[in-house]
Short mmCIF file of C-alpha atoms in Angstrom, two decimals:
data_model
loop_
_atom_site.label_atom_id
_atom_site.label_comp_id
_atom_site.label_asym_id
_atom_site.label_seq_id
_atom_site.Cartn_x
_atom_site.Cartn_y
_atom_site.Cartn_z
CA MET V 1 -27.35 27.56 -5.47
CA THR V 2 -24.88 24.72 -5.21
CA SER V 3 -21.91 25.30 -2.98
CA VAL V 4 -18.72 23.37 -3.61
CA GLY V 5 -15.87 22.53 -1.23
CA ILE V 6 -17.76 23.59 1.87
CA VAL V 7 -15.82 23.11 5.16
CA ALA V 8 -18.40 21.66 7.48
CA VAL V 9 -18.26 21.56 11.25
CA VAL V 10 -18.66 18.00 12.56
CA ALA V 11 -18.29 15.79 15.60
CA ALA V 12 -16.13 12.76 14.88
CA ALA V 13 -15.55 9.40 16.68
CA GLY V 14 -12.66 8.70 15.97
CA LEU V 15 16.58 -2.53 -7.59
CA ALA V 16 18.44 -1.70 -9.78
CA ILE V 17 21.28 0.57 -8.72
CA ALA V 18 22.40 3.68 -10.49
CA PRO V 19 25.63 3.16 -12.46
CA ALA V 20 28.82 4.08 -10.68
CA GLY V 21 29.74 7.71 -11.29
CA ALA V 22 26.19 8.70 -12.14
CA ALA V 23 25.41 12.33 -11.22
CA VAL V 24 23.58 12.79 -7.93
CA ARG V 25 20.52 15.03 -8.13
CA SER V 26 19.43 17.09 -5.24
CA ALA V 27 16.03 16.23 -3.84
CA PRO V 28 14.05 15.22 -6.96
CA LEU V 29 10.55 16.66 -7.06
CA PRO V 30 7.56 15.73 -9.22
CA ALA V 31 7.55 17.67 -12.50
CA SER V 32 5.40 20.66 -12.28
CA GLY V 33 2.06 20.35 -14.09
CA PHE V 34 2.78 16.64 -14.84
CA ASN V 35 -0.15 14.88 -16.35
CA GLN V 36 0.14 11.20 -15.31
CA PRO V 37 -2.71 9.83 -17.44
CA ALA V 38 -1.42 11.52 -20.49
CA ALA V 39 2.13 10.39 -19.77
CA VAL V 40 0.90 6.76 -19.54
CA GLN V 41 -0.82 7.12 -22.88
CA SER V 42 2.27 8.61 -24.50
CA GLU V 43 4.56 5.90 -23.24
CA GLN V 44 2.10 3.22 -24.30
CA ALA V 45 2.49 4.58 -27.86
CA LEU V 46 6.22 3.98 -27.60
CA SER V 47 6.00 0.55 -25.95
CA ALA V 48 6.95 -1.46 -29.09
CA LYS V 49 10.04 0.71 -29.57
CA THR V 50 10.87 0.27 -25.84
CA ALA V 51 10.43 -3.52 -26.08
CA ALA V 52 12.84 -3.64 -29.06
CA ALA V 53 15.36 -1.50 -27.25
CA LEU V 54 15.27 -3.86 -24.25
CA GLY V 55 15.68 -6.93 -26.43
CA LEU V 56 12.54 -8.57 -25.18
CA GLY V 57 11.67 -12.01 -26.45
CA SER V 58 9.30 -12.74 -29.43
CA GLY V 59 5.67 -12.56 -28.32
CA GLU V 60 6.31 -10.20 -25.42
CA VAL V 61 4.27 -7.03 -25.33
CA LEU V 62 4.60 -4.11 -22.86
CA LYS V 63 1.67 -2.37 -21.21
CA VAL V 64 2.41 0.80 -19.25
CA LYS V 65 1.15 0.80 -15.68
CA ASP V 66 2.56 3.99 -14.21
CA VAL V 67 4.85 6.90 -15.01
CA VAL V 68 6.81 9.00 -12.43
CA LYS V 69 8.57 12.05 -13.67
CA ASP V 70 11.12 14.14 -11.75
CA ALA V 71 11.38 17.93 -12.24
CA ASP V 72 14.66 17.36 -14.16
CA GLY V 73 12.90 15.25 -16.79
CA THR V 74 13.99 11.81 -15.50
CA GLU V 75 11.16 9.27 -15.94
CA TYR V 76 10.44 6.02 -14.24
CA VAL V 77 8.02 4.01 -16.48
CA ARG V 78 6.55 0.87 -14.93
CA TYR V 79 5.27 -1.85 -17.27
CA ASP V 80 3.40 -5.07 -17.13
CA ARG V 81 3.81 -7.73 -19.88
CA THR V 82 1.92 -10.21 -21.91
CA PHE V 83 3.31 -13.26 -23.78
CA ASN V 84 1.52 -14.48 -26.87
CA GLY V 85 -1.58 -12.84 -25.55
CA LEU V 86 -1.40 -14.33 -22.06
CA LYS V 87 -1.02 -12.06 -19.03
CA VAL V 88 2.39 -12.42 -17.39
CA VAL V 89 2.02 -12.50 -13.61
CA GLY V 90 5.30 -11.13 -12.16
CA GLY V 91 6.67 -9.90 -15.47
CA ASP V 92 6.67 -6.28 -14.33
CA LEU V 93 9.66 -4.05 -14.90
CA ILE V 94 10.71 -0.43 -14.40
CA VAL V 95 12.56 1.49 -17.06
CA LYS V 96 14.46 4.72 -16.09
CA ARG V 97 14.79 7.28 -18.83
CA THR V 98 17.14 10.21 -18.75
CA ASN V 99 17.79 12.78 -21.41
CA GLY V 100 14.69 12.07 -23.31
CA ASP V 101 14.47 8.58 -24.72
CA THR V 102 17.78 7.31 -23.21
CA ILE V 103 17.24 4.19 -21.20
CA SER V 104 19.79 4.44 -18.35
CA GLN V 105 18.56 1.63 -16.02
CA VAL V 106 16.09 -1.33 -15.98
CA SER V 107 14.67 -3.18 -12.99
CA TYR V 108 13.11 -6.63 -13.82
CA ASN V 109 10.93 -8.27 -11.23
CA ARG V 110 12.79 -11.34 -9.95
CA GLY V 111 15.43 -10.56 -12.64
CA ALA V 112 13.10 -11.97 -15.36
CA SER V 113 14.37 -10.16 -18.48
CA LYS V 114 12.67 -12.89 -20.61
CA VAL V 115 9.26 -14.35 -19.73
CA GLY V 116 8.45 -16.67 -22.67
CA VAL V 117 7.48 -20.35 -22.11
CA ALA V 118 8.08 -23.21 -24.60
CA SER V 119 4.37 -23.93 -25.03
CA THR V 120 1.05 -22.19 -24.08
CA LYS V 121 -0.87 -25.45 -24.31
CA PRO V 122 -1.65 -26.79 -20.73
CA THR V 123 -1.42 -30.42 -19.63
CA LEU V 124 -3.76 -29.89 -16.71
CA SER V 125 -7.43 -29.36 -17.51
CA GLN V 126 -9.17 -26.17 -16.48
CA SER V 127 -11.67 -28.08 -14.45
CA ALA V 128 -8.93 -29.68 -12.46
CA ALA V 129 -7.32 -26.20 -11.93
CA LEU V 130 -10.58 -24.78 -10.80
CA ALA V 131 -11.02 -27.61 -8.14
CA LYS V 132 -7.51 -27.02 -6.82
CA GLY V 133 -8.19 -23.23 -6.62
CA ALA V 134 -11.46 -23.76 -4.82
CA LYS V 135 -9.76 -26.13 -2.36
CA ALA V 136 -6.99 -23.64 -1.72
CA ALA V 137 -9.52 -20.95 -0.84
CA GLY V 138 -10.85 -22.81 2.22
CA PHE V 139 -14.22 -21.07 2.10
CA LYS V 140 -17.44 -21.66 0.36
CA ALA V 141 -17.01 -20.26 -3.10
CA THR V 142 -19.68 -18.06 -4.84
CA GLY V 143 -17.63 -17.79 -7.93
CA ASN V 144 -14.71 -19.64 -9.46
CA GLN V 145 -13.08 -18.77 -12.70
CA GLY V 146 -9.82 -19.57 -14.32
CA THR V 147 -7.60 -18.48 -17.21
CA LEU V 148 -4.22 -19.28 -18.52
CA VAL V 149 -1.29 -16.97 -17.67
CA VAL V 150 2.48 -17.10 -17.56
CA TYR V 151 3.57 -16.93 -13.91
CA VAL V 152 7.14 -15.96 -13.06
CA THR V 153 8.51 -18.06 -10.25
CA PRO V 154 11.77 -17.06 -8.52
CA SER V 155 13.63 -19.41 -10.87
CA LYS V 156 11.71 -19.34 -14.24
CA PRO V 157 8.42 -18.46 -16.01
CA VAL V 158 5.87 -21.34 -16.22
CA LEU V 159 2.47 -21.78 -17.79
CA ALA V 160 -0.14 -21.63 -15.11
CA TYR V 161 -3.85 -21.23 -14.48
CA GLU V 162 -4.87 -18.06 -12.57
CA VAL V 163 -8.00 -19.23 -10.60
CA VAL V 164 -10.08 -16.45 -9.09
CA THR V 165 -12.31 -17.77 -6.23
CA THR V 166 -14.77 -15.36 -4.69
CA GLY V 167 -16.75 -15.77 -1.53
CA VAL V 168 -17.01 -14.72 2.12
CA LYS V 169 -14.86 -16.05 4.95
CA PRO V 170 -16.51 -17.16 8.24
CA ASP V 171 -15.61 -13.78 9.87
CA GLN V 172 -17.54 -11.89 7.14
CA THR V 173 -14.41 -10.67 5.23
CA PRO V 174 -15.02 -10.91 1.58
CA SER V 175 -12.35 -12.73 -0.46
CA VAL V 176 -11.26 -12.46 -4.01
CA LEU V 177 -8.41 -15.15 -3.98
CA HIS V 178 -6.10 -15.49 -6.99
CA SER V 179 -4.51 -19.04 -6.91
CA PHE V 180 -1.75 -19.76 -9.38
CA ILE V 181 -1.84 -23.45 -10.38
CA ASP V 182 0.99 -25.02 -12.54
CA ALA V 183 -0.66 -25.87 -15.82
CA LYS V 184 1.55 -28.89 -16.13
CA THR V 185 2.04 -30.42 -12.61
CA GLY V 186 -1.11 -29.02 -10.88
CA ALA V 187 1.08 -27.65 -8.03
CA LEU V 188 -0.11 -24.51 -6.21
CA LEU V 189 2.57 -22.01 -7.04
CA ASP V 190 1.28 -19.06 -5.01
CA SER V 191 -1.87 -17.17 -4.03
CA ASP V 192 -2.88 -13.58 -3.45
CA ASP V 193 -6.02 -12.11 -2.06
CA GLU V 194 -7.30 -8.81 -3.63
CA ILE V 195 -8.87 -8.01 -0.24
CA LYS V 196 -6.19 -6.44 2.08
CA THR V 197 -7.34 -6.17 5.69
CA GLY V 198 -6.51 -4.14 8.81
CA THR V 199 -8.03 -4.56 12.27
CA GLY V 200 -9.46 -2.11 14.80
CA LYS V 201 -12.34 -0.21 16.41
CA SER V 202 -13.31 3.46 16.12
CA MET V 203 -11.27 6.10 17.74
CA TYR V 204 -12.36 9.63 18.59
CA ALA V 205 -10.78 12.51 16.69
CA GLY V 206 -12.88 15.26 18.32
CA THR V 207 -14.47 18.12 16.33
CA VAL V 208 -12.99 18.09 12.81
CA THR V 209 -13.65 19.67 9.43
CA ILE V 210 -14.51 17.64 6.33
CA GLY V 211 -15.05 18.50 2.73
CA THR V 212 -18.65 18.24 1.53
CA SER V 213 -20.83 19.62 -1.32
CA GLY V 214 -24.41 20.55 -1.98
CA SER V 215 -26.60 23.06 -0.28
CA ALA V 216 -29.37 23.22 2.39
CA PRO V 217 -31.27 21.01 2.90
CA ASN V 218 -29.25 18.49 0.90
CA PHE V 219 -25.57 18.59 1.80
CA VAL V 220 -23.67 15.47 0.61
CA MET V 221 -20.66 13.76 2.11
CA LYS V 222 -18.67 14.15 -1.11
CA ASP V 223 -15.51 16.21 -1.40
CA PRO V 224 -15.04 17.76 -4.82
CA SER V 225 -11.62 19.24 -3.78
CA ARG V 226 -10.22 15.79 -3.31
CA GLY V 227 -11.26 14.00 -6.46
CA ASN V 228 -14.84 13.59 -5.14
CA ASN V 229 -13.90 11.26 -2.40
CA TYR V 230 -17.23 10.21 -0.87
CA THR V 231 -18.59 8.08 1.96
CA THR V 232 -21.51 5.76 2.10
CA ASP V 233 -23.64 3.81 4.59
CA LEU V 234 -23.96 0.02 3.87
CA ASN V 235 -26.50 -0.29 6.70
CA GLY V 236 -25.19 -3.74 7.65
CA GLY V 237 -24.96 -5.00 4.04
CA THR V 238 -21.94 -6.73 2.64
CA SER V 239 -22.18 -5.69 -1.00
CA GLY V 240 -23.07 -2.81 -3.18
CA ALA V 241 -22.12 0.88 -3.03
CA GLY V 242 -24.25 1.88 -0.06
CA THR V 243 -26.10 5.17 0.33
CA THR V 244 -24.15 8.41 0.27
CA PHE V 245 -24.53 10.35 3.47
CA THR V 246 -26.57 13.56 3.44
CA ASP V 247 -27.48 16.13 5.93
CA ALA V 248 -29.79 19.18 6.13
CA ASP V 249 -27.45 21.61 7.84
CA ASN V 250 -23.88 20.40 7.14
CA THR V 251 -23.25 19.59 10.88
CA TRP V 252 -22.63 15.80 10.93
CA GLY V 253 -22.61 13.29 13.55
CA THR V 254 -22.69 13.54 17.45
CA GLY V 255 -19.40 11.78 18.40
CA LEU V 256 -21.44 8.77 19.46
CA ALA V 257 -21.63 5.46 17.58
CA SER V 258 -25.37 5.47 18.07
CA ASN V 259 -25.49 8.17 15.30
CA ARG V 260 -24.86 6.56 12.01
CA GLN V 261 -23.16 9.72 10.57
CA THR V 262 -20.40 9.52 13.20
CA ALA V 263 -18.68 6.58 11.61
CA GLY V 264 -19.06 8.35 8.21
CA VAL V 265 -17.33 11.46 9.61
CA ASP V 266 -14.41 9.50 10.83
CA ALA V 267 -13.89 7.55 7.53
CA HIS V 268 -14.36 10.74 5.50
CA TYR V 269 -11.98 12.65 7.69
CA GLY V 270 -9.35 9.93 7.40
CA SER V 271 -9.77 9.83 3.71
CA GLN V 272 -9.24 13.56 3.27
CA LEU V 273 -6.21 13.49 5.62
CA THR V 274 -4.66 10.69 3.54
CA TRP V 275 -5.32 12.48 0.23
CA ASP V 276 -3.75 15.68 1.62
CA TYR V 277 -0.73 13.88 3.05
CA TYR V 278 0.13 12.14 -0.21
CA LYS V 279 -0.60 15.32 -2.32
CA ASN V 280 1.22 17.85 -0.12
CA VAL V 281 4.15 15.70 0.89
CA HIS V 282 4.79 13.42 -2.09
CA GLY V 283 2.98 15.25 -4.93
CA ARG V 284 0.62 12.28 -5.48
CA ASN V 285 -2.83 13.23 -6.89
CA GLY V 286 -5.01 10.56 -5.21
CA ILE V 287 -4.54 6.89 -4.75
CA PHE V 288 -4.00 6.12 -8.36
CA ASN V 289 -2.23 9.46 -9.09
CA ASN V 290 -4.92 10.44 -11.69
CA GLY V 291 -6.83 12.94 -9.66
CA ALA V 292 -9.78 10.49 -8.95
CA GLY V 293 -11.18 10.05 -5.55
CA ALA V 294 -12.39 6.83 -3.81
CA ARG V 295 -15.39 5.63 -1.97
CA SER V 296 -15.45 4.85 1.79
CA ARG V 297 -18.16 2.40 2.88
CA VAL V 298 -19.11 2.22 6.63
CA HIS V 299 -21.46 0.06 8.71
CA TYR V 300 -20.35 -3.19 6.87
CA GLY V 301 -21.77 -6.48 8.03
CA ASN V 302 -22.82 -7.25 11.60
CA ALA V 303 -20.40 -6.64 14.42
CA TYR V 304 -17.60 -6.93 11.85
CA VAL V 305 -14.30 -6.16 13.61
CA ASN V 306 -12.17 -5.31 10.59
CA ALA V 307 -11.60 -2.90 7.70
CA PHE V 308 -10.31 -3.67 4.23
CA TRP V 309 -9.22 -2.27 0.79
CA ASP V 310 -10.67 -4.24 -2.06
CA GLY V 311 -8.85 -2.67 -5.05
CA THR V 312 -11.26 0.28 -5.43
CA GLN V 313 -12.64 1.35 -2.08
CA MET V 314 -12.22 1.29 1.71
CA THR V 315 -14.74 -0.50 3.88
CA TYR V 316 -15.12 -0.38 7.65
CA GLY V 317 -17.01 -2.63 10.08
CA ASP V 318 -18.77 -1.49 13.21
CA GLY V 319 -16.71 -3.64 15.63
CA SER V 320 -17.77 -5.72 18.55
CA GLY V 321 -21.48 -5.27 19.37
CA ASN V 322 -21.76 -2.82 16.46
CA THR V 323 -20.73 -0.05 18.82
CA HIS V 324 -17.04 0.62 17.89
CA PRO V 325 -16.73 1.52 14.10
CA LEU V 326 -13.27 0.80 12.74
CA THR V 327 -12.76 4.36 11.44
CA ALA V 328 -9.60 5.53 12.90
CA ILE V 329 -7.09 7.93 11.22
CA ASP V 330 -4.30 5.39 11.00
CA VAL V 331 -6.70 2.75 9.83
CA ALA V 332 -7.87 4.94 7.00
CA GLY V 333 -4.31 5.92 6.13
CA HIS V 334 -3.34 2.22 6.22
CA GLU V 335 -6.20 1.03 3.91
CA MET V 336 -5.75 3.79 1.35
CA SER V 337 -2.02 3.13 1.29
CA HIS V 338 -2.74 -0.46 0.13
CA GLY V 339 -4.24 1.24 -2.89
CA VAL V 340 -1.07 3.34 -3.45
CA THR V 341 0.99 0.14 -3.25
CA GLU V 342 -1.35 -1.56 -5.74
CA ALA V 343 -1.06 1.38 -8.15
CA THR V 344 2.81 1.48 -7.91
CA ALA V 345 4.98 -1.50 -6.92
CA GLY V 346 2.00 -3.92 -6.84
CA LEU V 347 3.69 -5.86 -4.09
CA ASN V 348 2.54 -9.42 -3.74
CA TYR V 349 0.77 -10.46 -0.50
CA SER V 350 3.07 -13.43 0.13
CA GLY V 351 6.74 -13.91 0.86
CA ASP V 352 8.89 -10.94 1.84
CA ALA V 353 6.79 -8.81 -0.57
CA GLY V 354 3.75 -9.41 1.61
CA GLY V 355 5.54 -8.00 4.66
CA LEU V 356 6.79 -5.04 2.65
CA ASN V 357 3.15 -4.48 1.51
CA GLU V 358 1.71 -4.45 5.06
CA ALA V 359 4.54 -2.41 6.55
CA THR V 360 4.08 0.18 3.76
CA SER V 361 0.58 0.66 4.92
CA ASP V 362 1.64 0.90 8.54
CA ILE V 363 4.40 3.37 7.66
CA PHE V 364 2.06 5.70 5.69
CA GLY V 365 -0.83 5.25 8.13
CA THR V 366 1.59 6.43 10.89
CA MET V 367 2.67 9.29 8.78
CA VAL V 368 -0.92 10.33 8.12
CA GLU V 369 -1.56 10.38 11.82
CA PHE V 370 1.57 12.61 12.33
CA TYR V 371 0.41 14.82 9.52
CA ALA V 372 -3.00 15.18 10.87
CA ASN V 373 -1.64 16.92 14.01
CA ASN V 374 -4.87 16.14 15.75
CA PRO V 375 -4.68 16.96 19.49
CA THR V 376 -7.10 14.20 20.35
CA ASP V 377 -5.10 11.61 18.41
CA VAL V 378 -1.40 12.62 18.39
CA GLY V 379 1.07 10.92 16.07
CA ASP V 380 2.96 7.84 17.41
CA TYR V 381 4.70 4.71 16.28
CA LEU V 382 1.98 2.39 17.52
CA ILE V 383 -0.56 0.84 15.17
CA GLY V 384 -4.07 0.87 16.33
CA GLU V 385 -3.18 2.19 19.72
CA LYS V 386 -6.68 3.30 20.55
CA ILE V 387 -8.73 0.34 19.25
CA ASN V 388 -8.13 -1.83 22.29
CA ILE V 389 -8.36 -4.93 20.17
CA ASN V 390 -6.63 -6.89 22.89
CA GLY V 391 -9.08 -5.74 25.64
CA ASN V 392 -6.27 -4.40 27.80
CA GLY V 393 -5.40 -1.04 26.08
CA THR V 394 -2.38 -2.26 24.22
CA PRO V 395 -1.89 -1.56 20.46
CA LEU V 396 -2.18 -3.88 17.61
CA ARG V 397 1.47 -3.46 16.44
CA TYR V 398 4.65 -1.69 17.71
CA MET V 399 7.00 -0.16 15.24
CA ASP V 400 9.85 0.20 17.77
CA LYS V 401 9.83 -3.42 18.69
CA PRO V 402 7.35 -5.43 16.62
CA SER V 403 7.77 -8.62 18.64
CA LYS V 404 6.06 -6.91 21.62
CA ASP V 405 2.76 -7.82 20.00
CA GLY V 406 3.20 -11.34 21.16
CA ARG V 407 1.69 -12.71 17.93
CA GLY V 408 4.86 -13.55 16.06
CA SER V 409 5.93 -10.28 14.47
CA GLN V 410 9.68 -10.24 13.88
CA ASP V 411 12.07 -7.51 14.97
CA CYS V 412 14.76 -8.70 12.52
CA TRP V 413 14.85 -10.10 9.07
CA THR V 414 15.64 -13.81 8.76
CA THR V 415 15.51 -16.30 6.00
CA GLY V 416 12.22 -17.42 7.51
CA THR V 417 10.51 -14.08 7.38
CA LYS V 418 9.09 -14.87 3.94
CA ASN V 419 7.12 -17.78 5.41
CA LEU V 420 5.11 -15.62 7.85
CA ASP V 421 1.66 -13.96 7.52
CA PRO V 422 2.20 -10.46 6.04
CA HIS V 423 1.07 -8.83 9.20
CA TYR V 424 4.09 -10.43 11.02
CA SER V 425 6.65 -10.35 8.26
CA SER V 426 5.97 -6.63 8.20
CA GLY V 427 7.83 -6.40 11.48
CA PRO V 428 11.39 -5.93 10.22
CA LEU V 429 10.45 -2.98 7.80
CA ASN V 430 8.29 -1.34 10.54
CA HIS V 431 11.36 -1.64 12.79
CA TRP V 432 13.48 -0.15 10.07
CA PHE V 433 11.19 2.84 9.72
CA TYR V 434 11.27 3.54 13.47
CA LEU V 435 15.06 3.10 13.63
CA ALA V 436 15.62 5.32 10.61
CA SER V 437 13.31 7.91 12.01
CA GLU V 438 14.21 8.04 15.72
CA GLY V 439 17.31 5.75 16.12
CA THR V 440 18.22 3.51 19.06
CA GLY V 441 17.80 4.02 22.74
CA ALA V 442 15.23 5.54 25.08
CA LYS V 443 13.07 8.28 23.61
CA THR V 444 9.74 10.03 24.31
CA VAL V 445 7.65 11.20 21.33
CA ASN V 446 4.33 13.01 22.00
CA GLY V 447 4.20 11.37 25.49
CA VAL V 448 4.90 7.87 24.38
CA ASN V 449 8.03 6.20 25.64
CA TYR V 450 10.14 4.02 23.27
CA ASN V 451 13.38 2.07 23.76
CA SER V 452 14.35 0.39 20.42
CA THR V 453 17.50 -1.67 19.86
CA SER V 454 19.13 -2.77 16.71
CA CYS V 455 19.57 -6.39 15.68
CA ASN V 456 23.31 -6.05 15.13
CA GLY V 457 24.21 -4.27 18.33
CA THR V 458 24.82 -0.85 16.78
CA THR V 459 23.59 2.38 18.31
CA PHE V 460 22.82 5.47 16.37
CA ALA V 461 20.58 8.54 15.90
CA GLY V 462 17.71 8.62 13.55
CA VAL V 463 17.41 11.00 10.43
CA GLY V 464 13.74 11.89 11.06
CA ARG V 465 10.46 10.38 10.08
CA ASP V 466 9.93 12.85 7.15
CA VAL V 467 13.18 11.76 5.61
CA ALA V 468 12.46 8.10 6.05
CA ALA V 469 8.99 8.44 4.63
CA LYS V 470 10.17 10.26 1.56
CA VAL V 471 12.89 7.75 0.90
CA TRP V 472 10.37 4.90 1.30
CA TYR V 473 7.79 6.53 -0.98
CA ARG V 474 10.35 6.97 -3.76
CA THR V 475 11.48 3.40 -3.18
CA LEU V 476 7.88 2.25 -3.55
CA SER V 477 7.10 4.27 -6.53
CA THR V 478 10.33 3.97 -8.53
CA LYS V 479 12.33 0.92 -7.42
CA LEU V 480 10.27 -1.96 -6.13
CA THR V 481 8.44 -4.51 -8.30
CA SER V 482 5.76 -7.11 -7.39
CA GLY V 483 8.06 -9.75 -6.02
CA SER V 484 10.61 -7.56 -4.32
CA ASN V 485 12.21 -8.87 -1.05
CA TYR V 486 13.92 -7.22 1.85
CA ALA V 487 17.25 -7.16 -0.11
CA ALA V 488 15.57 -5.25 -2.92
CA ALA V 489 14.06 -2.95 -0.32
CA ARG V 490 17.42 -2.13 1.09
CA ASN V 491 19.03 -1.63 -2.28
CA GLY V 492 16.16 0.54 -3.50
CA ALA V 493 16.01 2.66 -0.42
CA ILE V 494 19.73 3.41 -0.45
CA THR V 495 19.48 4.31 -4.06
CA SER V 496 16.53 6.47 -3.39
CA ALA V 497 18.27 8.23 -0.46
CA LYS V 498 21.24 8.93 -2.76
CA GLU V 499 18.87 10.40 -5.38
CA LEU V 500 17.09 12.61 -2.81
CA TYR V 501 19.88 13.69 -0.53
CA GLY V 502 23.25 12.79 -2.27
CA ALA V 503 25.88 10.09 -2.00
CA GLY V 504 27.51 10.11 1.44
CA SER V 505 24.77 12.37 2.91
CA ALA V 506 23.77 11.91 6.58
CA GLN V 507 20.36 11.01 5.36
CA CYS V 508 21.53 8.20 3.04
CA LEU V 509 23.92 6.87 5.69
CA GLY V 510 21.12 6.80 8.25
CA ILE V 511 18.79 4.90 5.83
CA GLN V 512 21.62 2.37 5.18
CA ARG V 513 22.42 2.00 8.88
CA ALA V 514 18.86 1.34 9.82
CA PHE V 515 18.64 -1.47 7.23
CA ALA V 516 21.69 -3.00 8.42
CA ALA V 517 20.20 -2.79 11.93
CA ILE V 518 17.30 -5.05 11.01
CA ASN V 519 19.65 -7.57 9.29
CA ALA V 520 18.30 -6.85 5.85
CA PRO V 521 20.65 -8.58 3.31
CA ALA V 522 23.13 -6.14 1.78
CA GLY V 523 23.18 -5.66 -1.96
CA THR V 524 25.32 -3.63 -4.25
CA ALA V 525 23.92 -0.23 -3.20
CA VAL V 526 25.93 1.81 -0.83
CA CYS V 527 25.99 5.51 0.16
#
């Protein structure tokens, strides 16, 4: 007889702003029984009508990406666009519907209400574009393909080639690099890698429980209660699905890296914690909000000191000497949250948006760690605090004072933030999250001492991490678009706080105060 949902004993190693006078709703919740895939299909059937209502230009077609529905019936419908059959990169928008079909608000990425171009005939040849894309990649390409798109720059839409270059970097990290080449001038407009990476080693979570299936002597590391999340062993490979872990008695791992199951336990445990956090706190049914689980692959490559999300799955290396698998709770939460970002705002991996993308994963990786309430790995505002990547026991990143990493992370937003690597431009938003949660001044949380200061000299108390996380999740899922910057983040978060807690509420004022404290540009939204 097959048993399902078995709990197994294991040893683990561990921007648009609401119109003035709009009614404020108290703490919006996801609609009960909401079927996201069906809602997407329903909205797609109405897309031509929506395009006409928005006055989109000739040749523009809407494609529904996501639908979020509040309990009061308010819907946030996220669209991508095509123009004369070409994909529009950066043409995404969010439509807010109230009272049925009434469009009450529209947020266009980069303000691009129109995305048409004068001609879809390129001046630059495809072969020339492919060469430029391969050169931009900086690694030996195993694949290089290009297609015409419309690319929305900060000033206007232009015809461009999207060149997708695949290969493996010298450090064994795979790359699927999208380079956008101006089809007239040949200029590199932007680039974005599908592979989003984190860094770390394994950390011990003690004896934990994981969801498995099957029966003796063939238990399987697949969790039917969480969309069939499952975990596989790549056995040092760098491609393919890997082999799903099995066990005769449903007691997995030894807590030692020498046992191959141990890394699988950590990854599977982190995956289930992340699923539970998003489900129980934010009402999100899996990474893509459609009830489907995802695969976690462990034992990637040889002494690979990294972990990454590639658009469909999580992958973890075994660390230096293949003795320290990168399968920590916050690493799993971080990587899976890249998937949530991809499925919602789709934040770019460059400019301010890249920093918002990375910080979002740090924020929710941190929240998963607090949610886990694991006595061996208590929640904190340090990223990778147990991976010892620096060799001296210090964490990879600090949310209370990001610049403490000594690598170039910023505490405060500046006009130069957009020019930094996303892992460093994430600093201001990580700082915002800490300040919004805990406030300024000396504080001890779960035995860790913090002493954060604002960038504008103000002092204040926080509103709590649960409030800050709920506001940021709503901002991510209903306000931000692919090219959003720190100004849009501030606007969107204040608006979300008003929707959740009310105009003038202590929570909204705390969110607003923390954004001012990192010098994020003010917009039109105020509490």
